[in-house]
Tab-separated table of C-alpha atoms and ligand atoms in Angstrom:
chain	number	residue	atom	x	y	z
A	1484	UNK	CA	1.551	57.488	-33.684
A	1485	UNK	CA	5.304	57.805	-33.496
A	1486	UNK	CA	5.225	59.145	-37.025
A	1487	UNK	CA	2.942	61.983	-35.933
A	1488	UNK	CA	4.899	62.682	-32.848
A	1489	UNK	CA	8.472	61.407	-32.953
A	1490	UNK	CA	9.128	63.083	-29.613
A	1491	UNK	CA	7.078	60.429	-27.836
A	1492	UNK	CA	9.371	57.744	-29.130
A	1493	UNK	CA	12.469	59.862	-28.539
A	1494	UNK	CA	11.420	60.492	-24.930
A	1495	UNK	CA	10.979	56.771	-24.495
A	1496	UNK	CA	14.423	55.985	-25.922
A	1497	UNK	CA	16.138	58.635	-23.811
A	1498	UNK	CA	14.486	57.203	-20.717
A	1499	UNK	CA	15.481	53.673	-21.686
A	1500	UNK	CA	19.055	54.838	-22.253
A	1501	UNK	CA	18.989	56.633	-18.883
A	1502	UNK	CA	19.793	60.076	-20.244
A	1503	UNK	CA	17.589	62.301	-18.047
A	1504	UNK	CA	19.449	65.544	-18.715
A	1505	UNK	CA	19.227	65.170	-22.485
A	1506	UNK	CA	15.557	64.263	-22.092
A	1507	UNK	CA	14.937	67.433	-20.096
A	1508	UNK	CA	16.958	69.752	-22.305
A	1509	UNK	CA	16.883	68.569	-25.889
A	1510	UNK	CA	13.968	70.782	-26.922
A	1511	UNK	CA	15.193	74.028	-25.403
A	1512	UNK	CA	18.725	73.280	-26.620
A	1513	UNK	CA	17.365	72.663	-30.124
A	1514	UNK	CA	15.754	76.094	-30.119
A	1515	UNK	CA	18.933	77.712	-28.892
A	1516	UNK	CA	21.078	75.901	-31.428
A	1517	UNK	CA	18.682	76.773	-34.242
A	1518	UNK	CA	19.009	80.418	-33.292
A	1519	UNK	CA	22.784	80.172	-33.220
A	1520	UNK	CA	22.839	78.062	-36.388
A	1521	UNK	CA	24.932	75.360	-34.716
A	1522	UNK	CA	26.023	72.227	-36.512
A	1523	UNK	CA	24.138	69.066	-35.592
A	1524	UNK	CA	27.290	67.711	-33.989
A	1525	UNK	CA	27.648	70.845	-31.828
A	1526	UNK	CA	24.063	70.362	-30.647
A	1527	UNK	CA	24.810	66.781	-29.700
A	1528	UNK	CA	28.061	67.761	-28.040
A	1529	UNK	CA	26.363	70.344	-25.819
A	1530	UNK	CA	23.700	67.888	-24.753
A	1531	UNK	CA	26.100	65.050	-23.997
A	1532	UNK	CA	28.364	67.407	-22.057
A	1533	UNK	CA	25.480	68.421	-19.807
A	1534	UNK	CA	24.484	64.822	-19.302
A	1535	UNK	CA	28.028	63.943	-18.252
A	1536	UNK	CA	28.355	66.886	-15.853
A	1537	UNK	CA	25.059	66.103	-14.128
A	1538	UNK	CA	25.876	62.408	-13.964
A	1539	UNK	CA	29.154	63.182	-12.218
A	1540	UNK	CA	27.343	65.503	-9.780
A	1541	UNK	CA	24.828	62.804	-8.924
A	1542	UNK	CA	27.631	60.268	-8.457
A	1543	UNK	CA	29.488	62.636	-6.086
A	1544	UNK	CA	26.311	63.216	-4.084
A	1545	UNK	CA	25.782	59.463	-3.881
A	1546	UNK	CA	29.354	58.867	-2.728
A	1547	UNK	CA	28.964	61.562	-0.052
A	1548	UNK	CA	25.728	59.941	1.185
A	1549	UNK	CA	27.340	56.508	1.240
A	1550	UNK	CA	30.374	57.792	3.143
A	1551	UNK	CA	28.043	58.385	6.135
A	1552	UNK	CA	29.671	61.520	7.489
A	1553	UNK	CA	28.054	62.303	10.862
A	1554	UNK	CA	27.727	65.955	9.834
A	1555	UNK	CA	28.770	67.446	6.554
A	1556	UNK	CA	31.861	69.549	7.196
A	1557	UNK	CA	34.031	71.183	4.600
A	1558	UNK	CA	37.152	73.278	4.693
A	1559	UNK	CA	35.159	76.444	3.895
A	1560	UNK	CA	33.772	76.466	7.406
A	1561	UNK	CA	37.126	75.775	9.075
A	1562	UNK	CA	38.781	78.790	10.656
A	1563	UNK	CA	42.529	78.223	10.587
A	1564	UNK	CA	43.127	81.428	12.553
A	1565	UNK	CA	41.190	79.955	15.457
A	1566	UNK	CA	43.516	76.932	15.452
A	1567	UNK	CA	47.046	78.108	14.651
A	1568	UNK	CA	48.577	74.815	15.794
A	1569	UNK	CA	47.210	73.135	12.642
A	1570	UNK	CA	49.482	73.138	9.623
A	1571	UNK	CA	47.222	74.806	7.073
A	1572	UNK	CA	49.554	74.237	4.129
A	1573	UNK	CA	49.715	70.520	4.879
A	1574	UNK	CA	45.909	70.282	5.104
A	1575	UNK	CA	45.487	72.148	1.812
A	1576	UNK	CA	47.961	69.788	0.173
A	1577	UNK	CA	46.064	66.765	1.517
A	1578	UNK	CA	42.806	68.200	0.137
A	1579	UNK	CA	44.177	67.448	-3.339
A	1580	UNK	CA	43.705	63.791	-2.498
A	1581	UNK	CA	47.009	62.544	-3.822
A	1582	UNK	CA	47.709	60.791	-0.517
A	1583	UNK	CA	44.809	58.469	-1.338
A	1584	UNK	CA	46.240	57.623	-4.746
A	1585	UNK	CA	49.533	56.852	-2.997
A	1586	UNK	CA	47.715	54.781	-0.311
A	1587	UNK	CA	49.179	56.928	2.455
A	1588	UNK	CA	47.574	57.498	5.842
A	1589	UNK	CA	46.784	60.617	7.831
A	1590	UNK	CA	46.892	60.891	11.584
A	1591	UNK	CA	45.238	63.836	13.287
A	1592	UNK	CA	46.414	63.986	16.876
A	1593	UNK	CA	45.415	66.492	19.521
A	1594	UNK	CA	43.212	67.725	22.328
A	1595	UNK	CA	39.446	67.408	22.165
A	1596	UNK	CA	37.593	70.170	20.322
A	1597	UNK	CA	40.507	71.221	18.128
A	1598	UNK	CA	38.771	70.351	14.851
A	1599	UNK	CA	40.218	66.896	14.133
A	1600	UNK	CA	36.878	65.321	13.212
A	1601	UNK	CA	35.950	68.415	11.233
A	1602	UNK	CA	39.151	68.188	9.205
A	1603	UNK	CA	38.814	64.424	8.718
A	1604	UNK	CA	35.304	64.950	7.326
A	1605	UNK	CA	36.457	67.800	5.105
A	1606	UNK	CA	39.228	65.624	3.678
A	1607	UNK	CA	36.784	62.762	3.160
A	1608	UNK	CA	34.348	65.074	1.418
A	1609	UNK	CA	37.065	66.314	-0.935
A	1610	UNK	CA	38.067	62.747	-1.765
A	1611	UNK	CA	34.412	61.854	-2.547
A	1612	UNK	CA	34.270	64.813	-4.928
A	1613	UNK	CA	37.336	63.430	-6.691
A	1614	UNK	CA	35.442	60.284	-7.605
A	1615	UNK	CA	36.687	57.960	-4.875
A	1616	UNK	CA	34.838	55.860	-2.322
A	1617	UNK	CA	35.076	56.909	1.303
A	1618	UNK	CA	33.632	55.603	4.571
A	1619	UNK	CA	33.502	57.399	7.886
A	1620	UNK	CA	33.373	55.445	11.160
A	1621	UNK	CA	33.739	56.356	14.753
A	1622	UNK	CA	36.343	53.832	15.889
A	1623	UNK	CA	34.074	52.458	18.598
A	1624	UNK	CA	31.200	52.231	16.097
A	1625	UNK	CA	33.376	50.246	13.712
A	1626	UNK	CA	34.581	47.891	16.436
A	1627	UNK	CA	30.981	47.275	17.534
A	1628	UNK	CA	30.028	46.545	13.926
A	1629	UNK	CA	32.961	44.163	13.525
A	1630	UNK	CA	31.967	42.266	16.669
A	1631	UNK	CA	28.352	42.075	15.493
A	1632	UNK	CA	29.337	40.830	12.053
A	1633	UNK	CA	31.519	38.186	13.612
A	1634	UNK	CA	28.629	37.069	15.793
A	1635	UNK	CA	26.370	36.852	12.748
A	1636	UNK	CA	29.027	35.148	10.625
A	1637	UNK	CA	29.037	37.990	8.096
A	1638	UNK	CA	32.491	39.296	8.945
A	1639	UNK	CA	34.167	38.224	5.702
A	1640	UNK	CA	31.491	39.934	3.618
A	1641	UNK	CA	31.766	43.099	5.696
A	1642	UNK	CA	35.547	43.161	5.317
A	1643	UNK	CA	35.207	42.738	1.559
A	1644	UNK	CA	32.847	45.727	1.534
A	1645	UNK	CA	35.422	47.749	3.448
A	1646	UNK	CA	38.082	46.827	0.934
A	1647	UNK	CA	36.080	48.416	-1.852
A	1648	UNK	CA	36.776	51.848	-0.374
A	1649	UNK	CA	39.687	54.075	-1.251
A	1650	UNK	CA	39.661	55.903	2.075
A	1651	UNK	CA	38.424	54.854	5.499
A	1652	UNK	CA	38.142	57.393	8.306
A	1653	UNK	CA	38.497	56.098	11.858
A	1654	UNK	CA	37.362	58.882	14.130
A	1655	UNK	CA	38.157	59.316	17.808
A	1656	UNK	CA	40.510	56.558	18.758
A	1657	UNK	CA	41.241	56.683	22.436
A	1658	UNK	CA	38.047	57.616	24.207
A	1659	UNK	CA	36.943	54.055	24.911
A	1660	UNK	CA	39.308	51.111	25.437
A	1661	UNK	CA	38.585	47.968	23.415
A	1662	UNK	CA	38.030	44.438	24.563
A	1663	UNK	CA	40.681	41.952	23.483
A	1664	UNK	CA	38.652	40.716	20.517
A	1665	UNK	CA	37.646	44.288	19.610
A	1666	UNK	CA	41.300	45.310	19.467
A	1667	UNK	CA	42.184	42.275	17.353
A	1668	UNK	CA	39.392	42.967	14.874
A	1669	UNK	CA	40.454	46.604	14.567
A	1670	UNK	CA	44.039	45.535	14.044
A	1671	UNK	CA	42.861	43.234	11.269
A	1672	UNK	CA	41.119	46.126	9.464
A	1673	UNK	CA	44.221	48.326	9.709
A	1674	UNK	CA	46.414	45.456	8.646
A	1675	UNK	CA	44.329	44.656	5.560
A	1676	UNK	CA	44.205	48.327	4.626
A	1677	UNK	CA	47.999	48.514	4.644
A	1678	UNK	CA	49.169	49.715	1.193
A	1679	UNK	CA	45.659	49.128	-0.223
A	1680	UNK	CA	43.290	51.607	1.400
A	1681	UNK	CA	44.177	54.955	2.907
A	1682	UNK	CA	43.203	55.578	6.494
A	1683	UNK	CA	42.584	58.809	8.362
A	1684	UNK	CA	42.720	58.310	12.114
A	1685	UNK	CA	41.825	61.011	14.607
A	1686	UNK	CA	42.892	60.609	18.208
A	1687	UNK	CA	43.425	62.504	21.428
A	1688	UNK	CA	46.122	60.056	22.486
A	1689	UNK	CA	49.868	60.392	21.932
A	1690	UNK	CA	51.414	57.132	20.649
A	1691	UNK	CA	52.788	56.181	24.068
A	1692	UNK	CA	49.243	55.812	25.321
A	1693	UNK	CA	47.770	53.727	22.518
A	1694	UNK	CA	48.466	50.545	24.464
A	1695	UNK	CA	45.912	51.751	27.010
A	1696	UNK	CA	43.086	51.433	24.456
A	1697	UNK	CA	44.453	48.509	22.460
A	1698	UNK	CA	45.255	46.480	25.568
A	1699	UNK	CA	48.279	44.626	24.256
A	1700	UNK	CA	51.680	46.174	23.663
A	1701	UNK	CA	52.472	43.691	20.911
A	1702	UNK	CA	49.263	44.486	19.020
A	1703	UNK	CA	49.741	48.246	19.442
A	1704	UNK	CA	53.280	47.996	18.094
A	1705	UNK	CA	52.140	46.044	15.046
A	1706	UNK	CA	49.231	48.426	14.432
A	1707	UNK	CA	51.393	51.537	14.683
A	1708	UNK	CA	53.991	49.935	12.454
A	1709	UNK	CA	51.469	49.579	9.616
A	1710	UNK	CA	49.634	52.802	10.251
A	1711	UNK	CA	52.713	54.973	10.388
A	1712	UNK	CA	54.765	53.434	7.591
A	1713	UNK	CA	53.544	56.064	5.123
A	1714	UNK	CA	51.811	58.683	7.156
A	1715	UNK	CA	51.156	62.397	7.387
A	1716	UNK	CA	50.957	63.374	11.037
A	1717	UNK	CA	49.126	66.572	11.901
A	1718	UNK	CA	48.990	67.896	15.402
A	1719	UNK	CA	46.271	70.097	16.820
A	1720	UNK	CA	47.240	71.245	20.239
A	1721	UNK	CA	45.419	74.495	20.659
A	1722	UNK	CA	42.424	75.218	22.792
A	1723	UNK	CA	39.053	73.658	22.252
A	1724	UNK	CA	37.006	75.505	19.640
A	1725	UNK	CA	33.830	74.362	21.389
A	1726	UNK	CA	35.014	75.706	24.725
A	1727	UNK	CA	36.130	79.040	23.266
A	1728	UNK	CA	32.866	79.344	21.384
A	1729	UNK	CA	30.884	78.679	24.546
A	1730	UNK	CA	32.976	81.212	26.481
A	1731	UNK	CA	32.381	83.862	23.814
A	1732	UNK	CA	28.641	83.259	23.871
A	1733	UNK	CA	28.597	83.449	27.656
A	1734	UNK	CA	30.479	86.746	27.558
A	1735	UNK	CA	28.010	88.180	25.054
A	1736	UNK	CA	25.096	87.261	27.314
A	1737	UNK	CA	26.548	88.841	30.446
B	1866	LIG	P1	37.737	67.180	17.736
B	1866	LIG	O1	37.385	66.084	16.804
B	1866	LIG	O2	39.173	67.614	17.630
B	1866	LIG	O3	37.339	66.885	19.142
B	1866	LIG	P2	35.722	68.622	16.295
B	1866	LIG	O4	36.211	68.543	14.900
B	1866	LIG	O5	34.612	67.695	16.649
B	1866	LIG	O6	36.909	68.471	17.322
B	1866	LIG	O7	35.297	70.115	16.590
B	1866	LIG	C1	34.309	70.459	17.545
B	1866	LIG	C2	33.337	71.466	16.947
B	1866	LIG	O8	33.998	72.704	16.718
B	1866	LIG	C3	32.806	71.045	15.603
B	1866	LIG	O9	31.487	71.504	15.461
B	1866	LIG	C4	33.730	71.733	14.609
B	1866	LIG	O10	33.073	71.980	13.377
B	1866	LIG	C5	34.052	73.010	15.338
B	1866	LIG	N1	35.421	73.496	15.069
B	1866	LIG	C6	36.549	73.056	15.644
B	1866	LIG	N2	37.609	73.744	15.223
B	1866	LIG	C7	37.142	74.648	14.327
B	1866	LIG	C8	37.761	75.677	13.546
B	1866	LIG	N3	39.082	75.912	13.601
B	1866	LIG	N4	36.973	76.394	12.715
B	1866	LIG	C9	35.634	76.160	12.681
B	1866	LIG	N5	34.988	75.230	13.409
B	1866	LIG	C10	35.733	74.484	14.239
B	1867	LIG	MG1	36.427	64.402	17.204
């Protein structure tokens, strides 16, 4: 049968080799290449190029799914004019992702509603697109998970999983104070990440007030020491985008 219809066998081999793009396109590409009188090698090159491009796209999509961004935000939808306190040039530089290669951290500090979480997600998204593994957590969510894993004796495994990431985003430090063990577990994550995994932390709290959420002054000092050793600090101290947006909508209505 394969003699009569070699395509059946070819389709099988391409499936077995996991080359879905070549499988989908080899016939139409063959027609095109016949028309253009391409060399056999040029035909193969075009097909393998497409396979590679689509594979990379699928991998990026997978990394973005696995990063668990609460909402997908990118820089395209960020209006720098609405938030002049943010250093646009610094953000654009960070979007290149070199800070992750250098294992540096980013701290986004400022009032609520100034776009810190938006920017953290946008940076995370860019880093995913560059082929690196990212994970987004709300800080309280992470601390709850750490406490649960400790309870279930799966903490070591969970920490190993965390270490496989290139960038970890800790969103919204400062809204809820931690228990003593919560603070210690968070410190442990930051401490293990030091010079290994980049961290982006967003917070509404100036450094002087971090003790209020961490509980202990000693622990806060040690945490800040690691976090800020190699850090890009960005401040957002304008008005709340949410509030301004709501005001505008209210005005329109009346
Ligand atoms: P924060 O984390 O600083 O409290 P968010 O990033 O959650 O603020 O922003 C609140 C909402 O306003 C989000 O939906 C975000 O996308 C939007 N937003 C904030 N700043 C901007 C901006 N400069 N341009 C566009 N959208 C913005
Ligand atoms: Mg936020």
